PDB file of C-alpha atoms in Angstrom:
ATOM      1  CA  MET E   1       5.387   7.123 -17.652  1.00  0.00           C
ATOM      2  CA  ALA E   2       8.305   9.177 -16.359  1.00  0.00           C
ATOM      3  CA  ALA E   3       9.740   8.189 -13.008  1.00  0.00           C
ATOM      4  CA  THR E   4       8.652  10.523 -10.208  1.00  0.00           C
ATOM      5  CA  ARG E   5       9.753  10.675  -6.605  1.00  0.00           C
ATOM      6  CA  PRO E   6       7.090  11.305  -3.943  1.00  0.00           C
ATOM      7  CA  ASP E   7       8.139  13.206  -0.841  1.00  0.00           C
ATOM      8  CA  ARG E   8       6.975  10.348   1.418  1.00  0.00           C
ATOM      9  CA  LEU E   9       5.411   6.885   1.391  1.00  0.00           C
ATOM     10  CA  HIS E  10       2.539   6.778   3.896  1.00  0.00           C
ATOM     11  CA  PHE E  11       3.199   3.291   5.240  1.00  0.00           C
ATOM     12  CA  THR E  12       4.153   3.773   8.898  1.00  0.00           C
ATOM     13  CA  GLY E  13       2.134   6.651  10.346  1.00  0.00           C
ATOM     14  CA  ASN E  14       5.500   8.193  11.330  1.00  0.00           C
ATOM     15  CA  ASP E  15       6.177  11.196   9.110  1.00  0.00           C
ATOM     16  CA  GLU E  16       9.966  10.935   9.476  1.00  0.00           C
ATOM     17  CA  ALA E  17       9.965   7.204   8.637  1.00  0.00           C
ATOM     18  CA  ASP E  18       7.564   7.780   5.713  1.00  0.00           C
ATOM     19  CA  GLU E  19       9.854  10.503   4.324  1.00  0.00           C
ATOM     20  CA  LEU E  20      12.916   8.264   4.653  1.00  0.00           C
ATOM     21  CA  LEU E  21      11.198   5.446   2.780  1.00  0.00           C
ATOM     22  CA  ALA E  22      10.605   7.724  -0.217  1.00  0.00           C
ATOM     23  CA  ARG E  23      13.868   9.661  -0.063  1.00  0.00           C
ATOM     24  CA  ASP E  24      16.451   6.959   0.548  1.00  0.00           C
ATOM     25  CA  GLN E  25      16.420   4.563  -2.391  1.00  0.00           C
ATOM     26  CA  GLN E  26      18.641   2.130  -0.508  1.00  0.00           C
ATOM     27  CA  VAL E  27      15.742   1.197   1.753  1.00  0.00           C
ATOM     28  CA  PRO E  28      13.827  -1.877   0.589  1.00  0.00           C
ATOM     29  CA  VAL E  29      10.158  -1.000   0.984  1.00  0.00           C
ATOM     30  CA  GLN E  30       9.071  -4.535   1.949  1.00  0.00           C
ATOM     31  CA  THR E  31      11.078  -4.610   5.144  1.00  0.00           C
ATOM     32  CA  ALA E  32       9.344  -3.571   8.364  1.00  0.00           C
ATOM     33  CA  PHE E  33       8.516  -0.077   7.212  1.00  0.00           C
ATOM     34  CA  ALA E  34       9.686   1.830  10.262  1.00  0.00           C
ATOM     35  CA  GLY E  35      12.774  -0.395  10.420  1.00  0.00           C
ATOM     36  CA  PRO E  36      14.954   1.669   8.094  1.00  0.00           C
ATOM     37  CA  LEU E  37      14.597   4.744  10.298  1.00  0.00           C
ATOM     38  CA  LYS E  38      15.335   2.725  13.450  1.00  0.00           C
ATOM     39  CA  LEU E  39      18.349   1.121  11.757  1.00  0.00           C
ATOM     40  CA  LYS E  40      19.698   4.487  10.637  1.00  0.00           C
ATOM     41  CA  GLN E  41      19.207   5.957  14.102  1.00  0.00           C
ATOM     42  CA  ARG E  42      20.899   3.028  15.836  1.00  0.00           C
ATOM     43  CA  LEU E  43      23.654   2.179  13.369  1.00  0.00           C
ATOM     44  CA  GLY E  44      24.173   5.691  12.049  1.00  0.00           C
ATOM     45  CA  THR E  45      23.937   4.695   8.387  1.00  0.00           C
ATOM     46  CA  LEU E  46      21.949   2.969   5.688  1.00  0.00           C
ATOM     47  CA  GLU E  47      24.924   2.765   3.326  1.00  0.00           C
ATOM     48  CA  PRO E  48      25.036  -0.779   1.916  1.00  0.00           C
ATOM     49  CA  ALA E  49      28.853  -0.786   1.891  1.00  0.00           C
ATOM     50  CA  GLU E  50      28.947  -0.106   5.636  1.00  0.00           C
ATOM     51  CA  ILE E  51      26.163  -2.543   6.515  1.00  0.00           C
ATOM     52  CA  ALA E  52      27.707  -5.299   4.380  1.00  0.00           C
ATOM     53  CA  VAL E  53      30.946  -5.223   6.388  1.00  0.00           C
ATOM     54  CA  ALA E  54      29.443  -4.456   9.795  1.00  0.00           C
ATOM     55  CA  ASP E  55      30.210  -6.861  12.618  1.00  0.00           C
ATOM     56  CA  PRO E  56      27.293  -9.355  12.478  1.00  0.00           C
ATOM     57  CA  ALA E  57      27.095  -9.438  16.278  1.00  0.00           C
ATOM     58  CA  ARG E  58      26.770  -5.637  16.395  1.00  0.00           C
ATOM     59  CA  LEU E  59      24.098  -5.690  13.680  1.00  0.00           C
ATOM     60  CA  ASP E  60      22.196  -8.396  15.570  1.00  0.00           C
ATOM     61  CA  GLU E  61      22.376  -6.241  18.705  1.00  0.00           C
ATOM     62  CA  VAL E  62      21.059  -3.212  16.781  1.00  0.00           C
ATOM     63  CA  PHE E  63      18.086  -5.211  15.497  1.00  0.00           C
ATOM     64  CA  ARG E  64      17.307  -6.655  18.956  1.00  0.00           C
ATOM     65  CA  GLU E  65      17.505  -3.349  20.842  1.00  0.00           C
ATOM     66  CA  LYS E  66      14.091  -2.526  22.318  1.00  0.00           C
ATOM     67  CA  PRO E  67      11.884  -1.953  20.518  1.00  0.00           C
ATOM     68  CA  ALA E  68      13.197  -4.573  18.125  1.00  0.00           C
ATOM     69  CA  ILE E  69      13.429  -3.543  14.483  1.00  0.00           C
ATOM     70  CA  HIS E  70      11.684  -6.688  13.309  1.00  0.00           C
ATOM     71  CA  ARG E  71       9.605  -9.510  14.683  1.00  0.00           C
ATOM     72  CA  PHE E  72      12.536 -11.847  14.005  1.00  0.00           C
ATOM     73  CA  PRO E  73      15.484  -9.547  14.708  1.00  0.00           C
ATOM     74  CA  GLY E  74      18.304 -12.066  14.298  1.00  0.00           C
ATOM     75  CA  ASN E  75      17.049 -13.355  10.971  1.00  0.00           C
ATOM     76  CA  MET E  76      16.337  -9.864   9.673  1.00  0.00           C
ATOM     77  CA  ALA E  77      19.774  -8.602  10.723  1.00  0.00           C
ATOM     78  CA  ARG E  78      21.340 -11.383   8.622  1.00  0.00           C
ATOM     79  CA  ARG E  79      19.000 -10.722   5.691  1.00  0.00           C
ATOM     80  CA  VAL E  80      19.708  -7.001   5.716  1.00  0.00           C
ATOM     81  CA  GLN E  81      23.438  -7.671   5.780  1.00  0.00           C
ATOM     82  CA  ASP E  82      23.111 -10.203   2.945  1.00  0.00           C
ATOM     83  CA  LEU E  83      21.005  -7.747   0.952  1.00  0.00           C
ATOM     84  CA  ALA E  84      23.537  -4.976   1.507  1.00  0.00           C
ATOM     85  CA  ALA E  85      26.314  -7.271   0.292  1.00  0.00           C
ATOM     86  CA  VAL E  86      24.395  -8.041  -2.924  1.00  0.00           C
ATOM     87  CA  VAL E  87      23.701  -4.340  -3.504  1.00  0.00           C
ATOM     88  CA  VAL E  88      27.416  -3.610  -3.068  1.00  0.00           C
ATOM     89  CA  GLU E  89      28.596  -6.505  -5.216  1.00  0.00           C
ATOM     90  CA  ASP E  90      26.028  -6.354  -8.035  1.00  0.00           C
ATOM     91  CA  TYR E  91      25.032  -2.672  -8.051  1.00  0.00           C
ATOM     92  CA  ASP E  92      28.124  -0.854  -6.707  1.00  0.00           C
ATOM     93  CA  GLY E  93      26.219   0.064  -3.539  1.00  0.00           C
ATOM     94  CA  ASP E  94      23.394   1.850  -5.400  1.00  0.00           C
ATOM     95  CA  ALA E  95      20.128  -0.015  -4.744  1.00  0.00           C
ATOM     96  CA  GLU E  96      18.229   2.217  -7.173  1.00  0.00           C
ATOM     97  CA  ARG E  97      20.138   0.521  -9.997  1.00  0.00           C
ATOM     98  CA  VAL E  98      18.068  -2.626  -9.323  1.00  0.00           C
ATOM     99  CA  TRP E  99      15.142  -0.931 -11.091  1.00  0.00           C
ATOM    100  CA  SER E 100      16.652   2.061 -12.882  1.00  0.00           C
ATOM    101  CA  GLU E 101      18.784  -0.188 -15.098  1.00  0.00           C
ATOM    102  CA  ALA E 102      16.187  -2.931 -15.646  1.00  0.00           C
ATOM    103  CA  ALA E 103      15.553  -3.424 -19.357  1.00  0.00           C
ATOM    104  CA  ASP E 104      11.887  -4.368 -18.884  1.00  0.00           C
ATOM    105  CA  GLY E 105       9.454  -6.039 -16.488  1.00  0.00           C
ATOM    106  CA  ALA E 106      10.968  -9.493 -16.937  1.00  0.00           C
ATOM    107  CA  ASP E 107      14.443  -8.158 -16.190  1.00  0.00           C
ATOM    108  CA  LEU E 108      13.168  -6.256 -13.151  1.00  0.00           C
ATOM    109  CA  ARG E 109      11.394  -9.384 -11.850  1.00  0.00           C
ATOM    110  CA  LYS E 110      14.652 -11.338 -12.250  1.00  0.00           C
ATOM    111  CA  ARG E 111      16.678  -8.641 -10.469  1.00  0.00           C
ATOM    112  CA  ILE E 112      14.293  -8.342  -7.521  1.00  0.00           C
ATOM    113  CA  SER E 113      13.847 -12.115  -7.234  1.00  0.00           C
ATOM    114  CA  ALA E 114      17.623 -12.490  -6.982  1.00  0.00           C
ATOM    115  CA  LEU E 115      17.739 -10.314  -3.861  1.00  0.00           C
ATOM    116  CA  PRO E 116      18.004 -12.201  -0.549  1.00  0.00           C
ATOM    117  CA  GLY E 117      14.609 -12.690   1.062  1.00  0.00           C
ATOM    118  CA  PHE E 118      12.533 -11.657  -1.970  1.00  0.00           C
ATOM    119  CA  GLY E 119       9.900 -14.174  -2.960  1.00  0.00           C
ATOM    120  CA  GLU E 120       6.969 -13.675  -5.319  1.00  0.00           C
ATOM    121  CA  MET E 121       4.867 -11.703  -2.805  1.00  0.00           C
ATOM    122  CA  LYS E 122       7.663  -9.229  -2.181  1.00  0.00           C
ATOM    123  CA  VAL E 123       8.366  -8.936  -5.910  1.00  0.00           C
ATOM    124  CA  LYS E 124       4.731  -7.922  -6.448  1.00  0.00           C
ATOM    125  CA  ALA E 125       4.672  -5.591  -3.451  1.00  0.00           C
ATOM    126  CA  LEU E 126       7.871  -3.815  -4.451  1.00  0.00           C
ATOM    127  CA  GLY E 127       6.742  -3.774  -8.083  1.00  0.00           C
ATOM    128  CA  ALA E 128       3.491  -2.067  -7.055  1.00  0.00           C
ATOM    129  CA  VAL E 129       5.302   0.598  -5.046  1.00  0.00           C
ATOM    130  CA  LEU E 130       7.853   1.217  -7.805  1.00  0.00           C
ATOM    131  CA  ALA E 131       5.132   1.416 -10.476  1.00  0.00           C
ATOM    132  CA  LYS E 132       2.473   3.370  -8.603  1.00  0.00           C
ATOM    133  CA  ARG E 133       4.479   5.607  -6.283  1.00  0.00           C
ATOM    134  CA  PHE E 134       7.730   6.111  -8.211  1.00  0.00           C
ATOM    135  CA  GLY E 135       6.489   5.777 -11.796  1.00  0.00           C
ATOM    136  CA  VAL E 136       9.008   3.092 -12.770  1.00  0.00           C
ATOM    137  CA  GLU E 137       7.862   1.891 -16.193  1.00  0.00           C
ATOM    138  CA  ALA E 138       9.547  -1.538 -15.959  1.00  0.00           C
ATOM    139  CA  ALA E 139       7.571  -2.222 -12.766  1.00  0.00           C
ATOM    140  CA  GLN E 140       4.121  -1.745 -14.325  1.00  0.00           C
ATOM    141  CA  GLU E 141       3.670  -5.420 -15.206  1.00  0.00           C
ATOM    142  CA  LEU E 142       4.831  -6.569 -11.760  1.00  0.00           C
ATOM    143  CA  ALA E 143       2.091  -4.672  -9.921  1.00  0.00           C
ATOM    144  CA  PRO E 144      -0.959  -6.837  -9.163  1.00  0.00           C
ATOM    145  CA  SER E 145      -4.411  -5.606 -10.196  1.00  0.00           C
ATOM    146  CA  HIS E 146      -5.748  -5.793  -6.626  1.00  0.00           C
ATOM    147  CA  PRO E 147      -5.114  -2.970  -4.123  1.00  0.00           C
ATOM    148  CA  THR E 148      -1.621  -2.998  -2.580  1.00  0.00           C
ATOM    149  CA  LEU E 149       0.554  -0.680  -0.535  1.00  0.00           C
ATOM    150  CA  GLY E 150       1.505   0.818  -3.880  1.00  0.00           C
ATOM    151  CA  ASP E 151      -1.924   2.478  -3.897  1.00  0.00           C
ATOM    152  CA  VAL E 152      -1.347   4.166  -0.534  1.00  0.00           C
ATOM    153  CA  ASP E 153      -0.655   7.872  -0.909  1.00  0.00           C
ATOM    154  CA  SER E 154      -1.913   9.254   2.406  1.00  0.00           C
ATOM    155  CA  ILE E 155      -2.700   8.278   5.978  1.00  0.00           C
ATOM    156  CA  GLU E 156      -6.376   8.000   4.994  1.00  0.00           C
ATOM    157  CA  ALA E 157      -5.515   5.705   2.079  1.00  0.00           C
ATOM    158  CA  LEU E 158      -3.420   3.544   4.420  1.00  0.00           C
ATOM    159  CA  GLU E 159      -6.332   3.231   6.845  1.00  0.00           C
ATOM    160  CA  ALA E 160      -8.723   2.350   3.998  1.00  0.00           C
ATOM    161  CA  TYR E 161      -6.262  -0.201   2.609  1.00  0.00           C
ATOM    162  CA  GLN E 162      -5.813  -1.820   6.015  1.00  0.00           C
ATOM    163  CA  ALA E 163      -9.586  -1.951   6.577  1.00  0.00           C
ATOM    164  CA  LYS E 164     -10.124  -3.623   3.190  1.00  0.00           C
ATOM    165  CA  LYS E 165      -7.330  -6.100   3.917  1.00  0.00           C
ATOM    166  CA  ARG E 166      -8.827  -6.974   7.323  1.00  0.00           C
ATOM    167  CA  ALA E 167     -12.269  -7.458   5.744  1.00  0.00           C
ATOM    168  CA  TYR E 168     -10.815  -9.659   3.026  1.00  0.00           C
ATOM    169  CA  LYS E 169      -8.958 -11.830   5.553  1.00  0.00           C
ATOM    170  CA  ALA E 170     -12.115 -12.119   7.668  1.00  0.00           C
ATOM    171  CA  SER E 171     -14.114 -13.237   4.638  1.00  0.00           C
ATOM    172  CA  MET E 172     -11.441 -15.834   3.802  1.00  0.00           C
ATOM    173  CA  ARG E 173     -11.539 -17.174   7.394  1.00  0.00           C
ATOM    174  CA  ALA E 174     -15.335 -17.300   7.278  1.00  0.00           C
ATOM    175  CA  ALA E 175     -15.254 -19.195   3.992  1.00  0.00           C
ATOM    176  CA  LYS E 176     -12.954 -21.831   5.539  1.00  0.00           C
ATOM    177  CA  ALA E 177     -15.226 -22.297   8.569  1.00  0.00           C
TER     178      ALA E 177
END
């Protein structure tokens, strides 16, 4: 399957943020999805080279500014800076190289897993988005068979996905009771 680039990823309900998620390959999808737009607006850039060398106190301040970019702004500011540093060091500042140069699914899994803050759930989530929304062949085997954000291609699909997820969680809680 040839790689395609959608004009937006319908994850936030904010058209500008959804466009940025699809357009700017330096934005990790599994971060707080509106966060990249807020970060760009507040810091003025999403360039990994600039974020990697930013004053950590300034970056912390940017993440904490109301409304905060993330539920845990201090931790996420550090993670984003660490991630930017890895993208600069290992991929010459081009995050798309994480997947565009992956030899196969195993290599892509290894590359994503090596990124700061990426555990198995995030590997699967990013794999699903790369496979289903961007057509990245190496990501096909990373995408789980159950519905994920990778299946979301519209506001309606996002609402349906969220409803199914809520119902699933409710059934899991009921089963534990």
